[in-house]
Coordinates of C-alpha atoms in Angstrom, one line a residue:
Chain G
X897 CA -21.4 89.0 18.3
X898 CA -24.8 90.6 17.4
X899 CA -26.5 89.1 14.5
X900 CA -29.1 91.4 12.8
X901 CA -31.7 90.1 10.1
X902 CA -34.7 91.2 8.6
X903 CA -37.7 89.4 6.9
X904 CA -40.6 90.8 4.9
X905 CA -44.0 90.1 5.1
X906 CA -45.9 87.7 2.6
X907 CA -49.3 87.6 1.7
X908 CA -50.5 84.1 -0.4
X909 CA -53.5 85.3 -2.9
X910 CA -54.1 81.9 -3.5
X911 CA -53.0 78.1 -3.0
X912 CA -53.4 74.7 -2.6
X913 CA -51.2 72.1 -0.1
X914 CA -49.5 69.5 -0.6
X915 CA -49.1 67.1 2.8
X916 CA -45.8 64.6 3.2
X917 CA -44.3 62.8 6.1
X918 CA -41.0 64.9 5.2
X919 CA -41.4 68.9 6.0
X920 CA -39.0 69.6 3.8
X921 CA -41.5 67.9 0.5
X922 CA -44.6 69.5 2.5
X923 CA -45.5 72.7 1.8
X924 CA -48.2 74.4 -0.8
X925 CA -48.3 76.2 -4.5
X926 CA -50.1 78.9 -5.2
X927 CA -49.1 83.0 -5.6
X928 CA -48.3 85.4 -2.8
X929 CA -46.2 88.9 -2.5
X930 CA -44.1 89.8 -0.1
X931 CA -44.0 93.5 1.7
X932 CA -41.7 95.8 3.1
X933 CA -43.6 95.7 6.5
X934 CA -41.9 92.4 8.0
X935 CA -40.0 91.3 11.5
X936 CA -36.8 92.3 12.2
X937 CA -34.5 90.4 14.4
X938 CA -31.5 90.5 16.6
X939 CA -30.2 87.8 18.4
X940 CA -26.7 87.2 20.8
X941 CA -25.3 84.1 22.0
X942 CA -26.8 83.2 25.9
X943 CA -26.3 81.4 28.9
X944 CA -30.3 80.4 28.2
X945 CA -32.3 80.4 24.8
X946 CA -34.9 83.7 25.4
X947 CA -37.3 84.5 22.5
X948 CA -38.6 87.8 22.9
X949 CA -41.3 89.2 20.3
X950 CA -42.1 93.1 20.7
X951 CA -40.4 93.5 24.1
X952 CA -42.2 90.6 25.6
X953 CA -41.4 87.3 26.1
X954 CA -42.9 84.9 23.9
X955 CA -44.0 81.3 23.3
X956 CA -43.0 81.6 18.9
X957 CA -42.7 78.2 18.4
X958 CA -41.5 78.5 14.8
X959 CA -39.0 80.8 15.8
X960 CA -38.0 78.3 19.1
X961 CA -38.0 75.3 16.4
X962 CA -35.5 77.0 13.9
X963 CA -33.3 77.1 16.7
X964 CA -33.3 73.8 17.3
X965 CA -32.5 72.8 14.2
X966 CA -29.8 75.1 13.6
X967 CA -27.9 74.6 17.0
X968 CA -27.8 73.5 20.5
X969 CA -25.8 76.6 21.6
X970 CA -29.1 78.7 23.7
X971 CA -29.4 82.3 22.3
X972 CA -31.3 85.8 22.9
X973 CA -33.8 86.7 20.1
X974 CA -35.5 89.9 19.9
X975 CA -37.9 89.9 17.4
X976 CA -40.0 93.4 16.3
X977 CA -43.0 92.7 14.0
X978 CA -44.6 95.6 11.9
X979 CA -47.7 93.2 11.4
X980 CA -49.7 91.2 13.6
X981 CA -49.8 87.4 13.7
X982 CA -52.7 85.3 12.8
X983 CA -53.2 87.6 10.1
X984 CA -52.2 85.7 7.2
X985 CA -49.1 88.0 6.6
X986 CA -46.8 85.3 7.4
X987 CA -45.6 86.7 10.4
X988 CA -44.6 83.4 12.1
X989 CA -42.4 82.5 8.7
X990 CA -40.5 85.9 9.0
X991 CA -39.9 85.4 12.6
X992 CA -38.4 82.2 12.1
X993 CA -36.5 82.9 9.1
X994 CA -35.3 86.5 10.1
X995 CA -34.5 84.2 13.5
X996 CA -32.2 82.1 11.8
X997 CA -30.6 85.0 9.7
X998 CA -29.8 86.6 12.8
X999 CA -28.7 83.4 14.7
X1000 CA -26.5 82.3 11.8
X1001 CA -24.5 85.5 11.9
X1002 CA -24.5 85.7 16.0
X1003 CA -23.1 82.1 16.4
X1004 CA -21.0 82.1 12.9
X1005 CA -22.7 79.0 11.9
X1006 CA -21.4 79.4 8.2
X1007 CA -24.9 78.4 7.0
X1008 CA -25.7 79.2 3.3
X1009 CA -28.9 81.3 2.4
X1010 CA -30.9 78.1 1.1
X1011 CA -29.9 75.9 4.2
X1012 CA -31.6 78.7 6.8
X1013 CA -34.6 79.1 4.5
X1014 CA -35.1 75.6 4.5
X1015 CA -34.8 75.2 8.3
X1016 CA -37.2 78.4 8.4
X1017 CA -39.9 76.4 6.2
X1018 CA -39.6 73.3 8.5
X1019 CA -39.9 75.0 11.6
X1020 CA -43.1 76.5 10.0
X1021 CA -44.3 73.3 8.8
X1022 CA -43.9 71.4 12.2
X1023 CA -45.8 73.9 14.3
X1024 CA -48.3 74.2 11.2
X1025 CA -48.3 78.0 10.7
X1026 CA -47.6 77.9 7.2
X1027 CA -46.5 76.2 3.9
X1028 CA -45.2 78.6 1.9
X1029 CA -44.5 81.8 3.4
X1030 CA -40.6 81.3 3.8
X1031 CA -40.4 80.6 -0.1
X1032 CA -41.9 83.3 -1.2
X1033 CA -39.8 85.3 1.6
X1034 CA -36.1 84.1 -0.2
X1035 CA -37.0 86.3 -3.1
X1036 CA -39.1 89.0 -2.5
X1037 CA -41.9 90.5 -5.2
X1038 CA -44.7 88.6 -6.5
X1039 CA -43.8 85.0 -5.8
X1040 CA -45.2 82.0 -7.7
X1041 CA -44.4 78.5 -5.9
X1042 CA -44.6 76.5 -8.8
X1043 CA -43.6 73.0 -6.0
X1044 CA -44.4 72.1 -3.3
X1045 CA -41.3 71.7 -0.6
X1046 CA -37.9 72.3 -0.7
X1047 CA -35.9 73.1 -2.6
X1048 CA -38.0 76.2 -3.7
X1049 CA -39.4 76.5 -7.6
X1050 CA -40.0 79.7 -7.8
X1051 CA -41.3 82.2 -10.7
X1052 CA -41.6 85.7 -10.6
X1053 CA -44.2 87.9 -12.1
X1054 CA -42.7 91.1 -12.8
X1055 CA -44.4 94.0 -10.7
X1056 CA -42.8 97.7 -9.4
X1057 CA -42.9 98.3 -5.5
X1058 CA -46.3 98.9 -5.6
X1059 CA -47.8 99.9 -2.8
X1060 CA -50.3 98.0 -1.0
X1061 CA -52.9 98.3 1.9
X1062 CA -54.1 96.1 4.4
X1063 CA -56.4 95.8 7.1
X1064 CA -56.4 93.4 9.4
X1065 CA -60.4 92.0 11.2
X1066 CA -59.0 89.2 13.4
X1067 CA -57.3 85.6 13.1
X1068 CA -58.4 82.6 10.9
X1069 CA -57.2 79.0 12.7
X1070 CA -55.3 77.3 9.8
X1071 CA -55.5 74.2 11.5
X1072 CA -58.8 74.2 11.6
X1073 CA -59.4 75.2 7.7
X1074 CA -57.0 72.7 6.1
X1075 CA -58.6 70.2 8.5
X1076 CA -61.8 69.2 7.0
X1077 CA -61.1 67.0 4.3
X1078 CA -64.1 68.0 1.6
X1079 CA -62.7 71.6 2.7
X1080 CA -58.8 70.9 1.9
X1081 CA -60.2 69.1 -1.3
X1082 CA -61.8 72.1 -2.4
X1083 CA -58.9 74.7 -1.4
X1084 CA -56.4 72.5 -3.7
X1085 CA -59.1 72.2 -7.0
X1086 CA -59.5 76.0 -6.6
X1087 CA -56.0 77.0 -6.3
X1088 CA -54.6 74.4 -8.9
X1089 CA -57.2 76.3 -11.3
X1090 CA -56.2 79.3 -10.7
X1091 CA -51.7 78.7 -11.0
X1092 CA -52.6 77.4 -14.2
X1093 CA -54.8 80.7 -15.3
X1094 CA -52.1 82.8 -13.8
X1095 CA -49.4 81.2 -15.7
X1096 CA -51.7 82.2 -18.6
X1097 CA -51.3 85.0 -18.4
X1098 CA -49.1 86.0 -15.6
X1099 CA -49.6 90.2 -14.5
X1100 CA -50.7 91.6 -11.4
X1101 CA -54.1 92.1 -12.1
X1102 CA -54.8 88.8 -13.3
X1103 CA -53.6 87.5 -10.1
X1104 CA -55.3 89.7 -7.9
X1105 CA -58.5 88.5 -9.9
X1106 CA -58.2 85.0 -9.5
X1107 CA -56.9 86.0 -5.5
X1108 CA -60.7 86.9 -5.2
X1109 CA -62.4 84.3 -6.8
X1110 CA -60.4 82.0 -4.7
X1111 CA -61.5 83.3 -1.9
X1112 CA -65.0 83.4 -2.7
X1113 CA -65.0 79.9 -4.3
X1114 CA -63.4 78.2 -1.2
X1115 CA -65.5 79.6 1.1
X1116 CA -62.6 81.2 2.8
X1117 CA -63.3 84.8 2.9
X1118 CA -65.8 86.0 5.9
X1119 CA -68.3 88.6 5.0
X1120 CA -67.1 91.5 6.4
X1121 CA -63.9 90.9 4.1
X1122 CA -66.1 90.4 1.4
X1123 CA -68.3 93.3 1.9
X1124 CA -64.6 95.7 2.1
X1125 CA -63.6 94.0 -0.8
X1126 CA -66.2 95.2 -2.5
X1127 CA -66.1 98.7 -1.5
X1128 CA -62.5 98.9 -2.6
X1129 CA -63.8 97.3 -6.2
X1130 CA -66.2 100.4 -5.8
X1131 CA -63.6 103.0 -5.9
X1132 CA -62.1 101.1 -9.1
X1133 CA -59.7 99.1 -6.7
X1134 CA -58.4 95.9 -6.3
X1135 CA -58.6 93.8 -3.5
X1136 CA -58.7 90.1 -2.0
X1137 CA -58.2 87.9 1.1
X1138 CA -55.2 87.1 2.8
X1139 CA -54.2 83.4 2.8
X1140 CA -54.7 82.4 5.9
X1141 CA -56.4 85.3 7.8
X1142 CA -59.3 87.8 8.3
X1143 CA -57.1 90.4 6.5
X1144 CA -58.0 92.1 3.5
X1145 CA -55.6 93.4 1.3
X1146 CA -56.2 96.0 -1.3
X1147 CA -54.3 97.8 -4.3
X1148 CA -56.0 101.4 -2.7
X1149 CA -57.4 102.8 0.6
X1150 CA -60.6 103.8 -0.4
X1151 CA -63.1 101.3 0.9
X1152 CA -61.0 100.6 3.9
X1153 CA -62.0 101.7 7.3
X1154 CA -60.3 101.1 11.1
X1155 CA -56.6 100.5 11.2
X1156 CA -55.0 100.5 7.8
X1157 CA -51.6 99.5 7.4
X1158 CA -50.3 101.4 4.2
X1159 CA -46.9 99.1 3.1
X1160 CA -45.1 98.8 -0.4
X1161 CA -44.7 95.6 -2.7
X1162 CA -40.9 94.5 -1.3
X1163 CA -38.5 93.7 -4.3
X1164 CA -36.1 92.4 -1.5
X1165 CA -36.1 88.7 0.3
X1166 CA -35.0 88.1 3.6
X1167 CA -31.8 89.3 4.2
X1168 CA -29.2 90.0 7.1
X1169 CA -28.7 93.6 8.1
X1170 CA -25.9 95.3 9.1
X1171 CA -24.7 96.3 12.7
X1172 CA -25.3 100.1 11.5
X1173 CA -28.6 98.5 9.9
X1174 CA -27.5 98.6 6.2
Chain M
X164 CA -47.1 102.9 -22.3
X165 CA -43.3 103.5 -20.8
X166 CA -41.5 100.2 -18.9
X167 CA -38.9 101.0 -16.7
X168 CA -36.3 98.9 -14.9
X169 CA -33.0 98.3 -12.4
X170 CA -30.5 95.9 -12.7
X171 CA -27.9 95.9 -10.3
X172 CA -24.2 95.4 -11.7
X173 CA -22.6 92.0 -11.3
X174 CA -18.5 90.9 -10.4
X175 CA -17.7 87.3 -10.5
X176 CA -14.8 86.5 -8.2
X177 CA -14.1 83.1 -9.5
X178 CA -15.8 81.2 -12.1
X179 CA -15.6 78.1 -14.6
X180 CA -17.0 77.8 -17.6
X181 CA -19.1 75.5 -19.1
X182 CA -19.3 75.0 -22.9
X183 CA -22.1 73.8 -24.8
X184 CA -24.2 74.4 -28.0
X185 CA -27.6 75.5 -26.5
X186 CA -26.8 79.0 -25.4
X187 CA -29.2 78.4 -22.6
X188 CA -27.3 75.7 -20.7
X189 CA -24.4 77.3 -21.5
X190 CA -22.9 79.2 -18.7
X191 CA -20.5 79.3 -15.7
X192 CA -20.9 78.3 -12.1
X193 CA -18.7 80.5 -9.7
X194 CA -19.6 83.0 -7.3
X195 CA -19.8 86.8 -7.4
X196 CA -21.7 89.5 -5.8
X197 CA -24.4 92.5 -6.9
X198 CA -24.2 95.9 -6.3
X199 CA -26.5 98.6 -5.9
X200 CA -24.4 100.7 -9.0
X201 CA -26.3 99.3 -11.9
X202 CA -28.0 100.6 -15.3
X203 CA -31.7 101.8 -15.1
X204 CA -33.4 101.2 -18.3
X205 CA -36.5 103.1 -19.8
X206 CA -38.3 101.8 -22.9
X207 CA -41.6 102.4 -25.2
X208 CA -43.3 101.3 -28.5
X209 CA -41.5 103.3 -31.1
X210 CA -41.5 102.8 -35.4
X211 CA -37.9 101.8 -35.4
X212 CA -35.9 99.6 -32.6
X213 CA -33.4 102.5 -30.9
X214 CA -31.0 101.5 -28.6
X215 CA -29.5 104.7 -26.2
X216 CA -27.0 104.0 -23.9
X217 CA -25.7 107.0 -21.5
X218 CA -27.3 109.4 -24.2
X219 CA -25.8 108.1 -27.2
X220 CA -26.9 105.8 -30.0
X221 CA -24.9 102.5 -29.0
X222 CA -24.5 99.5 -30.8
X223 CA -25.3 97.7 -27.7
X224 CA -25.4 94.1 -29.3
X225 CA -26.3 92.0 -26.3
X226 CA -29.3 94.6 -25.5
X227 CA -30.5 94.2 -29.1
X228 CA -30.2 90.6 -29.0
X229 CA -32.8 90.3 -26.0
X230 CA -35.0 92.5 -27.9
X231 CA -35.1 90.3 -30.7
X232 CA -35.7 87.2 -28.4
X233 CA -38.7 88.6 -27.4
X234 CA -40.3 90.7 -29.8
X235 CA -40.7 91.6 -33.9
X236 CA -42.1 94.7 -32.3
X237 CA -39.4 98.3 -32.3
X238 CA -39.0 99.6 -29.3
X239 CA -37.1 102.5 -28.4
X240 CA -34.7 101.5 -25.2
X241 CA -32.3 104.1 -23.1
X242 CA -29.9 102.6 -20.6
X243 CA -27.9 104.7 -18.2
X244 CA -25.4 102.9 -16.7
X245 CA -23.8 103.6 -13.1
X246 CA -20.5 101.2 -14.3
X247 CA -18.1 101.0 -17.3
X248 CA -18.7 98.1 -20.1
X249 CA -15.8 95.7 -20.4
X250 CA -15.0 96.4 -16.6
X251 CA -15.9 92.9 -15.0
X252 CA -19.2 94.7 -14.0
X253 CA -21.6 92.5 -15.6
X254 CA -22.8 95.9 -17.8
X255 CA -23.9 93.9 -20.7
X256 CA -26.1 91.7 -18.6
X257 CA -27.7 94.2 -16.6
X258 CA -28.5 96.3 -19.9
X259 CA -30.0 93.2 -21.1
X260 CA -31.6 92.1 -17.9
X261 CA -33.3 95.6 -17.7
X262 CA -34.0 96.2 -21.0
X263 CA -35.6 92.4 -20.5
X264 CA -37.9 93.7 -18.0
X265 CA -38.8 97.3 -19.1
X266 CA -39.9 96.0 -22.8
X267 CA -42.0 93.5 -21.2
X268 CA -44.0 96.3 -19.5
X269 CA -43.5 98.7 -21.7
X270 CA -45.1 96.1 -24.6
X271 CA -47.4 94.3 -22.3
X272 CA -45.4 91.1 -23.2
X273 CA -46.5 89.2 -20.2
X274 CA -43.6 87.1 -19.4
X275 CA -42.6 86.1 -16.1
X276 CA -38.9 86.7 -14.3
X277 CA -37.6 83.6 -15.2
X278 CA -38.5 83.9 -18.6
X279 CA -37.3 87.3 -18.8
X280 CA -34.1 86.3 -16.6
X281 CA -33.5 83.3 -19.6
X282 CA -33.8 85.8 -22.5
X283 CA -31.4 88.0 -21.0
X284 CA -28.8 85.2 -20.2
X285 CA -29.0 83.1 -24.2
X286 CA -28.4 86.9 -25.3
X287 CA -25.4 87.4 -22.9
X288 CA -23.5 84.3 -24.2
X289 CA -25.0 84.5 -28.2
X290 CA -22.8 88.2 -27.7
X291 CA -19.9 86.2 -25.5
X292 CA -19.9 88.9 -22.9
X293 CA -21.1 87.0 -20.4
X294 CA -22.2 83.8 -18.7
X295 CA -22.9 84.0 -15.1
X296 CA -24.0 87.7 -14.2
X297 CA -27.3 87.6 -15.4
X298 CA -27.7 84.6 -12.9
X299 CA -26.5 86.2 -10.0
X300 CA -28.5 89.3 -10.8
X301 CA -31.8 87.6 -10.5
X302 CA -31.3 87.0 -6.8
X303 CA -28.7 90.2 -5.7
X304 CA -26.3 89.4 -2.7
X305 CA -23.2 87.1 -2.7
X306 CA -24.6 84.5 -5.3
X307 CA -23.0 81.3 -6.0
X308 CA -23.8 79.7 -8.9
X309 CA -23.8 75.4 -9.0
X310 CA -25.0 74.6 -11.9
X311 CA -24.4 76.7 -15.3
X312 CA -26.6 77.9 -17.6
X313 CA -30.5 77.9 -17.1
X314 CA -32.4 77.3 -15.3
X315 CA -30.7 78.6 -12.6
X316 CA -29.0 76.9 -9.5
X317 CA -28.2 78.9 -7.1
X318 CA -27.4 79.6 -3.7
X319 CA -26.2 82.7 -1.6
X320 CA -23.8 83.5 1.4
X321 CA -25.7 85.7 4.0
X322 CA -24.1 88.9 3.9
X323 CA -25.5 92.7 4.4
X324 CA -25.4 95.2 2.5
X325 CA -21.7 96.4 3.1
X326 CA -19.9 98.8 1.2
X327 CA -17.7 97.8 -1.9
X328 CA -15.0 99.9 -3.7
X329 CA -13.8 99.4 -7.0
X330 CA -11.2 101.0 -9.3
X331 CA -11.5 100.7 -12.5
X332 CA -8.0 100.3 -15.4
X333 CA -9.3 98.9 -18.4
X334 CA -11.0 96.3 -20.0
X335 CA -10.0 93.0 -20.5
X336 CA -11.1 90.8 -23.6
X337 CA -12.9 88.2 -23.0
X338 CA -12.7 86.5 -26.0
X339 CA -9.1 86.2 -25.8
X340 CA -9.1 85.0 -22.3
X341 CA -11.3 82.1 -23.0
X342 CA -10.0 81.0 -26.5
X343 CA -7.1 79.8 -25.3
X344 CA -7.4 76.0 -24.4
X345 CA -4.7 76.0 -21.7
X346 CA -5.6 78.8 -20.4
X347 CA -9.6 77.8 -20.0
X348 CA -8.4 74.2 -18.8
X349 CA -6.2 76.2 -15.8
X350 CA -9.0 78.8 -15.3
X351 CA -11.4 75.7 -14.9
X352 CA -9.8 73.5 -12.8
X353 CA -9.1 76.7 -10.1
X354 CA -12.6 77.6 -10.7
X355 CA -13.8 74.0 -9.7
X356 CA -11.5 73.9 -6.5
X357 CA -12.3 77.4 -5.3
X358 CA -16.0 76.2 -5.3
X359 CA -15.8 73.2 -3.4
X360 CA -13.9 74.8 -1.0
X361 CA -16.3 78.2 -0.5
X362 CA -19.0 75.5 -0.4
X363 CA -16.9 74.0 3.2
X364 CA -17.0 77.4 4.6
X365 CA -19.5 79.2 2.9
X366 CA -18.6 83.1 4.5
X367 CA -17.8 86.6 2.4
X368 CA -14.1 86.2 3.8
X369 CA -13.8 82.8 2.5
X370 CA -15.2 84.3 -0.9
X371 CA -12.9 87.3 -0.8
X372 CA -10.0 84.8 0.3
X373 CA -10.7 82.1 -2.9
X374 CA -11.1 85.1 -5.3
X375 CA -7.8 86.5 -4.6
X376 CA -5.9 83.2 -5.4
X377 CA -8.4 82.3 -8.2
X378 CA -7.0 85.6 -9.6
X379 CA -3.4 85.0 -9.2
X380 CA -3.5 81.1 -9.7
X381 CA -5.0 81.8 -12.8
X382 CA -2.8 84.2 -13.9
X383 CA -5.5 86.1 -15.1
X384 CA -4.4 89.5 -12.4
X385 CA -2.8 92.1 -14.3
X386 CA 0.2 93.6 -12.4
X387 CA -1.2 96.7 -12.1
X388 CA -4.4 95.4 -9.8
X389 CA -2.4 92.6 -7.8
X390 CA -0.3 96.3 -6.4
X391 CA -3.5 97.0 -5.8
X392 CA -4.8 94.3 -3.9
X393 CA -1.4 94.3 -2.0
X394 CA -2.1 98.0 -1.6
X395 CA -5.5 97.4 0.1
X396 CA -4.0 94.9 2.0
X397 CA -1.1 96.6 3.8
X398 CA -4.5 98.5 5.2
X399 CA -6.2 95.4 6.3
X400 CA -8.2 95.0 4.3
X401 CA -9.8 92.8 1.9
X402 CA -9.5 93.3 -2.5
X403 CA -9.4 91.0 -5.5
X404 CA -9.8 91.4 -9.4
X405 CA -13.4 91.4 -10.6
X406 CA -14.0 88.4 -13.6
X407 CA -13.1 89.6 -16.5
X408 CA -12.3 93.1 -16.2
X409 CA -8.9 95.2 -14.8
X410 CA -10.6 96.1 -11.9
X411 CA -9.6 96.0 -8.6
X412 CA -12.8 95.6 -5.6
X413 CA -12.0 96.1 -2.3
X414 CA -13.7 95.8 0.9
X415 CA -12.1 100.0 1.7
X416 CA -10.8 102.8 -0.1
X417 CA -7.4 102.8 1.4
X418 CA -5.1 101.4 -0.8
X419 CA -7.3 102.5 -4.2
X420 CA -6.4 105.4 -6.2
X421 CA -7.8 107.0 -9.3
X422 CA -11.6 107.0 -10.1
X423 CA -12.7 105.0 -7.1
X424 CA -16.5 104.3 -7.4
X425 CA -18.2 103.6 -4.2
X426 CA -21.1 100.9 -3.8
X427 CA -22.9 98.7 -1.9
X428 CA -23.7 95.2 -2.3
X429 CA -27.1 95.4 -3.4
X430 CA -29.6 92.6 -1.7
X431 CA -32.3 93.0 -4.2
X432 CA -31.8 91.8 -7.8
X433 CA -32.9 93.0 -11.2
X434 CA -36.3 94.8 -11.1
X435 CA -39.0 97.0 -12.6
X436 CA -39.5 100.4 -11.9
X437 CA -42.5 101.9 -11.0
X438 CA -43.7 104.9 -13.1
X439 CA -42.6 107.3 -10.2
X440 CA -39.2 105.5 -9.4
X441 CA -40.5 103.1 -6.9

């Protein structure tokens, strides 16, 4: 039995963390979107647990910890990205949560949505490469995390399938940013600030506005990202820092240069996909 | 400045209601599925509220309601809808639900989904043509709902996006259906039951499986679509009796005759519309 599943990206415009001894409390508020670029997966029951990621064979630890909390049984996973990981696209949180998708339809595990999105999220908490990528994931749009944790409060801020261009410098360590305390302590005054101005007034533009002056405030974005930034902003664009990586995302193309990847807003979560891929 | 919107049609399989005087914790936990036939709704400032629904001037009373929850200002609104009212296809929730969402862009309202999602339910039940489908239809997929009323509870079985067929006889009233006490007492306590036991073995066969007793348990399966089910049966496959409508869905066509309309489920839920259809 083939299970197929597909996750979308998700890009946090801002946030700030909240830690706890219990993944399932940990996790971070703040804004993201999700895109239509994502990972899709496919996975088959084994003789030996194999996690491939584009054709190779591949350490994904999220992915390899979703497993492992959803069964003992091994398995095969194939997992294709459309983005690269590192980049603050969520790319480990789709893996792991298109993983267990795909798993729970291979092995007929008769897990419910929220159950595999909340192994997805602790997976992605225990190897620390994210906090609140998989919630924003089990709803698709523009995502407001309104709690830290599981169970997921979510809002929505109602936006088309806009579409939405990225480009991608090189990865940011997340360890290594939420590490330093006066750091963290800044990140979580900033992004408090801005959910309450969003909820303000809660449109698109307002949030990629307060996406940039996060950025800038914390520290967070590198100068090359700020200097495309501001070409974009020069063509009458709108445009901010990925949370957590050297990846600039922007509402046009103008003022991007080297390898652009052009994707749409995705109205749709995480989801399971056919074996004809419906 | 023209606001446009999707919502995806809604059929409960089983429900149970739950009374109470504040229309927003009324509601009905159950479980039910979207599909990709919906109503697309267009709206603008206008000098008088106008309601259109497939062309015509309609009374349209849940539509108008959510209008009046969320502005004093007319708008003109035009729904076309992909399903019959009164069929067990959630229409009066998706009108509302879309009509929700394309006035708040259309007046630059700046609510958020939820709030949108709420105004759209209180005007379902205020009308009593509905109390579960605008639930389901914030999320699109198999939805179960746990909790009734707002806000909303919910959880979802994994399934694709696999085809659904319907046929269509008639409407059903659902005022009469839930007036009478003995009648709501037997419809509640099967409701209740076929929960719990989806929740054991939460899979679309297991849904499809509760629904079709729920609907003869109940009593609430008119002759004419339990030939139909048995119909669809003697073909293998899988068909129950959409809540409340006389309407017959069905995992194939065999076994359906007449007007057949043929859908998918539908993984995405309700949601704008971009100005060129995205």
């Amino acid at each position: 039995m083939i299970g197929k599943a597909f996750a979308p990206s998700h890009i946090t415009g801002f946030f700030y963390a909240h830690d706890d001894p219990d993944p399932l409390k940990m996790g971070s508020c703040g804004c993201g979107f999700t895109l239509e670029a994502g990972v899709h997966t496919a996975s088959w029951p084994s003789n030996a647990t194999e996690v491939y990621v584009d054709g190779m064979p591949s350490e994904a630890s999220t992915t390899r910890t979703v497993i492992e909390l959803l069964t003992d049984k091994p398995v095969h996973v194939e997992s294709d990205m459309d983005m690269p990981v590192g980049g603050g696209f969520g790319a480990s949180g789709a893996g792991a949560f298109s993983t267990a998708l795909a798993v729970n339809r291979a092995l007929g595990l008769g897990k419910t949505y929220n159950e595999l999105s909340y192994a997805a999220h602790v997976a992605e908490v225990k190897n620390r490469t994210g906090l609140g990528d998989v919630a924003g994931m089990t709803l698709g749009g523009l995502v407001i995390r309104l709690v830290p944790g599981a169970p997921f409060t979510l809002d929505r801020i109602p936006v088309e399938a806009k579409d939405i261009y990225c480009v991608h410098f090189g990865p940011i360590s997340t360890k290594s940013v939420l590490s330093d305390p006066r750091e963290k302590a800044l990140i979580n005054e900033a992004g408090k600030k801005c959910l309450k101005e969003l909820l303000r007034q809660p449109t698109f533009e307002q949030f990629m506005r307060l996406s940039r002056k996060f950025s800038v405030d914390t520290g967070l974005i590198s100068p090359k990202a700020l200097d495309t930034v501001e070409a974009v902003e020069a063509f009458d664009g709108m445009a901010s820092m990925a949370m957590l990586g050297d990846t600039v995302f922007s509402t046009i193309p103008e003022g991007l240069s080297g390898n652009v990847i052009k994707s749409r807003i995705s109205l749709c979560g995480a989801r399971p996909i056919g074996a004809n891929n419906e």
